[in-house]
Short mmCIF file of C-alpha atoms in Angstrom, two decimals:
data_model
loop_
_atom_site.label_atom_id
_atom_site.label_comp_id
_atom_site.label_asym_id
_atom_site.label_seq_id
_atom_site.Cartn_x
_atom_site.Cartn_y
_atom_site.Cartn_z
CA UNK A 1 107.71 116.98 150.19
CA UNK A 2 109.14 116.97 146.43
CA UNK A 3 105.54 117.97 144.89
CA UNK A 4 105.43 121.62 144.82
CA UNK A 5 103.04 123.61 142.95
CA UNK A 6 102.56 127.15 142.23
CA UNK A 7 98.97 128.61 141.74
CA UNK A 8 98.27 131.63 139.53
CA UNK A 9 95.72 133.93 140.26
CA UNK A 10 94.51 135.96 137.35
CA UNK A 11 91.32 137.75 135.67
CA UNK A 12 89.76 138.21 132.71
CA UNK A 13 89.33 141.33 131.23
CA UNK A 14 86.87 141.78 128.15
CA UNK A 15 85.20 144.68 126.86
CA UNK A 16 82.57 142.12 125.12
CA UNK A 17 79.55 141.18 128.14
CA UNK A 18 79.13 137.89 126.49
CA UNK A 19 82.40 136.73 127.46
CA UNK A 20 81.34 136.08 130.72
CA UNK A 21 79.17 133.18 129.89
CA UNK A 22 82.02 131.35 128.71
CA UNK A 23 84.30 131.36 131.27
CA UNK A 24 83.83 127.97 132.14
CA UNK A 25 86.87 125.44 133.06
CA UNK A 26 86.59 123.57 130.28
CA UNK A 27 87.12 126.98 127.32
CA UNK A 28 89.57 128.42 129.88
CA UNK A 29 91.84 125.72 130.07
CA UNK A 30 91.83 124.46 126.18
CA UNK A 31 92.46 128.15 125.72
CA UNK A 32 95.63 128.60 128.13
CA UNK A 33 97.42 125.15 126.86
CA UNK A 34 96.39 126.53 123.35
CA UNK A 35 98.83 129.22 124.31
CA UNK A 36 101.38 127.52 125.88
CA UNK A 37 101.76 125.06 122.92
CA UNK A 38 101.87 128.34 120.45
CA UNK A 39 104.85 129.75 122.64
CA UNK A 40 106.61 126.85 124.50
CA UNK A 41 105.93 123.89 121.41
CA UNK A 42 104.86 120.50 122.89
CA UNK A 43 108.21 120.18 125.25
CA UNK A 44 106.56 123.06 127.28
CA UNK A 45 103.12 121.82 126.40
CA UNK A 46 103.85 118.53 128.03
CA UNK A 47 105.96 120.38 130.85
CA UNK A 48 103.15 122.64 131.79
CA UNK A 49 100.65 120.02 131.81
CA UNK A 50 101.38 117.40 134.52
CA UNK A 51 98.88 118.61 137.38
CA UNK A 52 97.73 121.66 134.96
CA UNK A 53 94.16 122.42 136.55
CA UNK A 54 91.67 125.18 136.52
CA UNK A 55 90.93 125.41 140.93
CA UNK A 56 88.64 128.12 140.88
CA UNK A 57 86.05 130.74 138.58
CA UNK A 58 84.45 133.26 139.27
CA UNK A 59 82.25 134.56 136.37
CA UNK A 60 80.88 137.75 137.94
CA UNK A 61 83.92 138.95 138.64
CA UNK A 62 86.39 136.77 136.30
CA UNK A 63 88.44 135.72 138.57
CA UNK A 64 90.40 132.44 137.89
CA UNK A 65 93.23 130.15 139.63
CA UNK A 66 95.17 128.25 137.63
CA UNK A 67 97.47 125.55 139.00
CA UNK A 68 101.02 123.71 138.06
CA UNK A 69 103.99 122.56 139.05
CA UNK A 70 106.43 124.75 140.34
CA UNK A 71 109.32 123.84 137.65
CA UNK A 72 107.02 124.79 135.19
CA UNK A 73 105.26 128.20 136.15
CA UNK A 74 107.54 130.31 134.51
CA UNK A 75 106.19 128.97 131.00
CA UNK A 76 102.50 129.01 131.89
CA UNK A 77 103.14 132.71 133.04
CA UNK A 78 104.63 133.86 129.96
CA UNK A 79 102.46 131.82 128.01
CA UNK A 80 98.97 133.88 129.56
CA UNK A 81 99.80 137.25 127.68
CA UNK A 82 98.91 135.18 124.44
CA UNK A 83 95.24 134.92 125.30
CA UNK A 84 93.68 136.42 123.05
CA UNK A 85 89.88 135.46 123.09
CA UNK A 86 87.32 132.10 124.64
CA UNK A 87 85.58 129.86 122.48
CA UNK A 88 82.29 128.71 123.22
CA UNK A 89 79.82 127.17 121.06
CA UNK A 90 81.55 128.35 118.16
CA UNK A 91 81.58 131.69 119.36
CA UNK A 92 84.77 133.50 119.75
CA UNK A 93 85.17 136.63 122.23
CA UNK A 94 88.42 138.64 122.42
CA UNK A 95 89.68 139.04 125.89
CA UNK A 96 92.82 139.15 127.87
CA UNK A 97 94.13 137.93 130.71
CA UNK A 98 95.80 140.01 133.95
CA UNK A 99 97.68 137.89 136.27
CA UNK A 100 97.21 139.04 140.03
CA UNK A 101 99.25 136.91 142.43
CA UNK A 102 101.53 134.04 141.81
CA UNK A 103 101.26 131.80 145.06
CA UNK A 104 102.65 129.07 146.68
CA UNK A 105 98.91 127.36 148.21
CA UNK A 106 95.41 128.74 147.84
CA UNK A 107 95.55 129.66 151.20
CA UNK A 108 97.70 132.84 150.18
CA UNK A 109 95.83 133.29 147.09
CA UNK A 110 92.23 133.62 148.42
CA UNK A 111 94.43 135.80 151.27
CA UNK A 112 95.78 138.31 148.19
CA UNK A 113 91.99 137.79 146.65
CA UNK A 114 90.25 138.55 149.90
CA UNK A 115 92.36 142.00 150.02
CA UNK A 116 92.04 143.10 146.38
CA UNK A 117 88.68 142.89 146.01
CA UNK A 118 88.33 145.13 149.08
CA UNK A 119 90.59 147.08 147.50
CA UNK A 120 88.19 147.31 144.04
CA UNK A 121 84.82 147.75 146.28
CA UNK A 122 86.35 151.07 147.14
CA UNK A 123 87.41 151.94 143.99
CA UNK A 124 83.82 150.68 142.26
CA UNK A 125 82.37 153.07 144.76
CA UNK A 126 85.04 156.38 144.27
CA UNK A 127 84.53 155.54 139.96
CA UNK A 128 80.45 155.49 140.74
CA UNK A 129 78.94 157.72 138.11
CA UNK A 130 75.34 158.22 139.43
CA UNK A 131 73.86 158.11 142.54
CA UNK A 132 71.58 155.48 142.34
CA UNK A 133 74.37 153.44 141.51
CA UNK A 134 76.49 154.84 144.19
CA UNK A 135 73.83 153.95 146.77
CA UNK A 136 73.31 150.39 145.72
CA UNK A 137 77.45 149.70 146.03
CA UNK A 138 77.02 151.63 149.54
CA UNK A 139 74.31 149.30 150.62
CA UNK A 140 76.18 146.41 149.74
CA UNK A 141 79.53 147.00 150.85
CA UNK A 142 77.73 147.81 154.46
CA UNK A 143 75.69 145.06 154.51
CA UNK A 144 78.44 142.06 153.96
CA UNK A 145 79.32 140.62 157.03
CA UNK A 146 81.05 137.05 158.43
CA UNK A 147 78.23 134.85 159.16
CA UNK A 148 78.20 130.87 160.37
CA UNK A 149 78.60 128.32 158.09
CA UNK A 150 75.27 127.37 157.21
CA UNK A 151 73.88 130.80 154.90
CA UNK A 152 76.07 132.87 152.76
CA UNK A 153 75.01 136.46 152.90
CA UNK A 154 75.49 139.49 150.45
CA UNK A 155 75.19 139.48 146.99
CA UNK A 156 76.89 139.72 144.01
CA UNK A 157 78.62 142.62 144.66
CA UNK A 158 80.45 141.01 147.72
CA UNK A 159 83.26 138.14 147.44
CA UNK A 160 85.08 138.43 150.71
CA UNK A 161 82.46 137.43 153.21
CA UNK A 162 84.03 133.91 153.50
CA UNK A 163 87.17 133.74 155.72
CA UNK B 1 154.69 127.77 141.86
CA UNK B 2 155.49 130.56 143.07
CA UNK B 3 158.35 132.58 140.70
CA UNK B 4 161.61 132.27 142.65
CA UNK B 5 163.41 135.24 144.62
CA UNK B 6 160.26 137.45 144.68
CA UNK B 7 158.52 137.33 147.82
CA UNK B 8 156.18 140.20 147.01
CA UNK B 9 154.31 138.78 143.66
CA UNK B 10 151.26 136.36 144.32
CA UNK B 11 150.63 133.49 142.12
CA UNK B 12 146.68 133.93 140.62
CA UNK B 13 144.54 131.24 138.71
CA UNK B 14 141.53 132.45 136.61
CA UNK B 15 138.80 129.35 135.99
CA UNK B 16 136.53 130.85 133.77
CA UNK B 17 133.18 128.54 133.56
CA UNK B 18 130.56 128.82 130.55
CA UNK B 19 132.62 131.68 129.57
CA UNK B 20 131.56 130.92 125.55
CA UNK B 21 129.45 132.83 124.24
CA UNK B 22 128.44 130.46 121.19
CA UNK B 23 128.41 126.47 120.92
CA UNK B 24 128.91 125.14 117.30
CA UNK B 25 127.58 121.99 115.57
CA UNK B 26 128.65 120.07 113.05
CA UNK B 27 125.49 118.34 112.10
CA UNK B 28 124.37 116.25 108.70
CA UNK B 29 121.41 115.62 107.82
CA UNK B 30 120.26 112.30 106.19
CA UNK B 31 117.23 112.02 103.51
CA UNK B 32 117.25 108.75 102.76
CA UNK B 33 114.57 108.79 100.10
CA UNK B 34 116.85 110.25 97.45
CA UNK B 35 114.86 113.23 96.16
CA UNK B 36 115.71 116.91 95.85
CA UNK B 37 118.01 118.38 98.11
CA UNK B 38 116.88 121.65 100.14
CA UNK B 39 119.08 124.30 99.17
CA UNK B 40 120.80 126.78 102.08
CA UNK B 41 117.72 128.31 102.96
CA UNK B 42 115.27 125.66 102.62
CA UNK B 43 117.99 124.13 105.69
CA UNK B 44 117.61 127.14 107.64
CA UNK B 45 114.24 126.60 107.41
CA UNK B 46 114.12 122.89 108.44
CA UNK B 47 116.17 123.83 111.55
CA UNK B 48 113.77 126.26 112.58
CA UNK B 49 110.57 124.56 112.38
CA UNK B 50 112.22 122.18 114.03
CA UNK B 51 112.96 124.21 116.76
CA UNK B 52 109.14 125.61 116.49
CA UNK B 53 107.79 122.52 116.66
CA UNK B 54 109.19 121.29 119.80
CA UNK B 55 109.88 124.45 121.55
CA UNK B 56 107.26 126.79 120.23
CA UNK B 57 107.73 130.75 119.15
CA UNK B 58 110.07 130.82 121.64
CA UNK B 59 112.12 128.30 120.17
CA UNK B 60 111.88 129.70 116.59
CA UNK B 61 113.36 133.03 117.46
CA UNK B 62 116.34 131.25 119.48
CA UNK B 63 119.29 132.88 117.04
CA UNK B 64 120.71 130.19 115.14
CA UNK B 65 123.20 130.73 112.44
CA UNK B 66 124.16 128.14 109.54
CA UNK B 67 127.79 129.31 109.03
CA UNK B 68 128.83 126.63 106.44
CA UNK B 69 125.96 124.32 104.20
CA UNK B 70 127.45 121.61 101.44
CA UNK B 71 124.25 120.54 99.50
CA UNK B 72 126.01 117.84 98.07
CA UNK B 73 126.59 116.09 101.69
CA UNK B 74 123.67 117.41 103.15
CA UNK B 75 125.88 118.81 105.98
CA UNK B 76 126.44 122.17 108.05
CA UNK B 77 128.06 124.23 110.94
CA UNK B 78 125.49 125.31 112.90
CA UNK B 79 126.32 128.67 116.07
CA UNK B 80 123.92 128.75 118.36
CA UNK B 81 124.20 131.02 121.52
CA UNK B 82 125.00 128.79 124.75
CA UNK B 83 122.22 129.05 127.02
CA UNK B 84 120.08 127.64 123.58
CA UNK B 85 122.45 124.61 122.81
CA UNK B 86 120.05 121.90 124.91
CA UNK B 87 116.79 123.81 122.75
CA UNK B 88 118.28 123.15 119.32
CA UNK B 89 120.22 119.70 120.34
CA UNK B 90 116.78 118.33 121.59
CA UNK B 91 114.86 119.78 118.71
CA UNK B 92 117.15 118.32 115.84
CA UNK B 93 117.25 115.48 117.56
CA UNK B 94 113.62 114.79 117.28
CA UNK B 95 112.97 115.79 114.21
CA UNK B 96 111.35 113.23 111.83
CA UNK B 97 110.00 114.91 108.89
CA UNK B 98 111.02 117.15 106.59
CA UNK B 99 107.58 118.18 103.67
CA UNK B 100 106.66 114.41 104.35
CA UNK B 101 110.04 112.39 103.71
CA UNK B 102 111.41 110.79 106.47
CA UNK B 103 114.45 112.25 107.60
CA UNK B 104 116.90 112.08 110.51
CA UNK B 105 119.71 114.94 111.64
CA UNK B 106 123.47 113.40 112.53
CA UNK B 107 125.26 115.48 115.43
CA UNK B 108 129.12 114.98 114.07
CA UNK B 109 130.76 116.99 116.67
CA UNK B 110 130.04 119.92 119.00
CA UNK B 111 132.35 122.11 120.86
CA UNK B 112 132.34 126.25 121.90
CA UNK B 113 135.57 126.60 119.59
CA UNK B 114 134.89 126.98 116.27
CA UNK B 115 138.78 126.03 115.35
CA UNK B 116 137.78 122.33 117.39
CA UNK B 117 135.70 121.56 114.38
CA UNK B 118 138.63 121.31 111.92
CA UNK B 119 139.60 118.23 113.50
CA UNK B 120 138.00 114.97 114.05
CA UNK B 121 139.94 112.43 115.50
CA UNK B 122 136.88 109.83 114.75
CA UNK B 123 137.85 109.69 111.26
CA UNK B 124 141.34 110.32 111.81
CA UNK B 125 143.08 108.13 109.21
CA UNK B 126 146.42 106.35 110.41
CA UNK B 127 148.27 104.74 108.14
#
């Protein structure tokens, strides 16, 4: 098969709370091509965006996966550190992207995604400040579990019960 | 061939590929309208917008040198390093505007030597 794509896993990291609200596929992607037209002009504009798509958000955690064409990766990737804030409503919050895993399907990018945010469950409950909080990230992390298709269990603290 | 009478010495042949480090251009540029003429560093400054416009920041800070400019012909020798030849080629090439007159750039000739730009056997003169 000719059509290869590459799909880049990354999150969004803002000190401002209200960003969250708008990541949303629509301000994410204007903002990315934005980015890629300021670095790479309209050749790598154009390049970039044949099957340019957001796949996936996650707001509570800010994760996103991007998707392109595997001849043209290189220029979306360098083109992400020029993020520099989401526009909503006429609202502009500064924020930066941090890519995670560059992969070949989604398969191995919700693999990578399962295993880091195991990874940051531990680390939200070593960086715990109180014990109240410390408590409620214990209870959660115990309580996600596998289940059947039909209910989704856990909370927002847990993203890896699906598999 | 191998040099007669001496068994011992080996004949060796170097092929050196993309071993320039710089392509030039002799380019012109054409303003048909007839107004003022950009001076050297107004021409600088058309070739790299050009280049920013296609190719983006990236393209802008691709080091290109204008070694020669004649503002009454409108043309220049342009160095560019290899690997950024196709960048400024394609950018010049598209180019359509220059402060809203219509303009259009000429690629003359184009070679890694500069001394190959001396010569141009399309206007070679035989009488």
């Amino acid at each position: 098969p000719a059509l290869f794509r590459r799909y880049v896993l990354c999150e969004v990291v803002s000190e401002d709370p209200r960003c969250r609200q708008c990541i949303e596929d629509r301000a994410l992607g204007l903002a990315v091509r934005d980015a890629i037209a300021r670095v790479h002009g309209d050749y790598g504009l154009a390049c970039c965006s044949i099957s340019f798509t957001v796949k996936y958000l996650n707001a509570y955690t800010g994760t996103v996966l991007l998707r392109c064409r595997k001849d043209s990766y290189r220029l979306l990737c360098s083109a992400l550190p020029f993020v520099r804030y989401l526009e909503s409503r006429a609202q502009r919050y500064p924020c930066f992207l941090n890519t995670l895993h560059v992969g070949g399907t989604i398969r191995t990018c919700q693999k990578f995604l399962i295993q880091y945010n195991r990874t940051q469950l531990l680390l939200l409950l070593q960086n715990c400040t109180n014990e109240e909080e410390r408590q409620c990230v214990q209870k959660s992390l115990l309580s996600c579990s596998l289940t059947e298709e039909q209910s989704q269990s856990g909370d927002e603290e847990e993203d890896d019960g699906t598999e | 061939a191998r040099p007669g009478g001496m068994a011992a010495a080996a004949f060796e042949r170097r092929v050196l590929r993309r071993a320039a480090e710089h392509h030039y251009l002799r380019v012109r540029l054409e303003l048909p309208d007839g107004g003022a003429r950009p001076n050297a560093a107004q021409f600088k400054q058309i070739v790299v917008s050009a280049l920013r416009e296609l190719h983006g920041e990236v393209g802008a800070a691709l080091p290109v040198d204008v070694l020669t400019y004649e503002e009454k012909t409108l043309s220049a020798i342009l160095r560019v390093i290899s690997s950024g030849l196709v960048k400024l080629w394609s950018a010049l090439t598209l180019l359509g505007f220059y402060q809203n007159r219509r303009c259009a750039f000429r690629v003359l000739q184009t070679s890694p030597f500069l001394l190959a730009l001396s010569g141009n056997s399309r206007e070679l003169v035989l009488d």
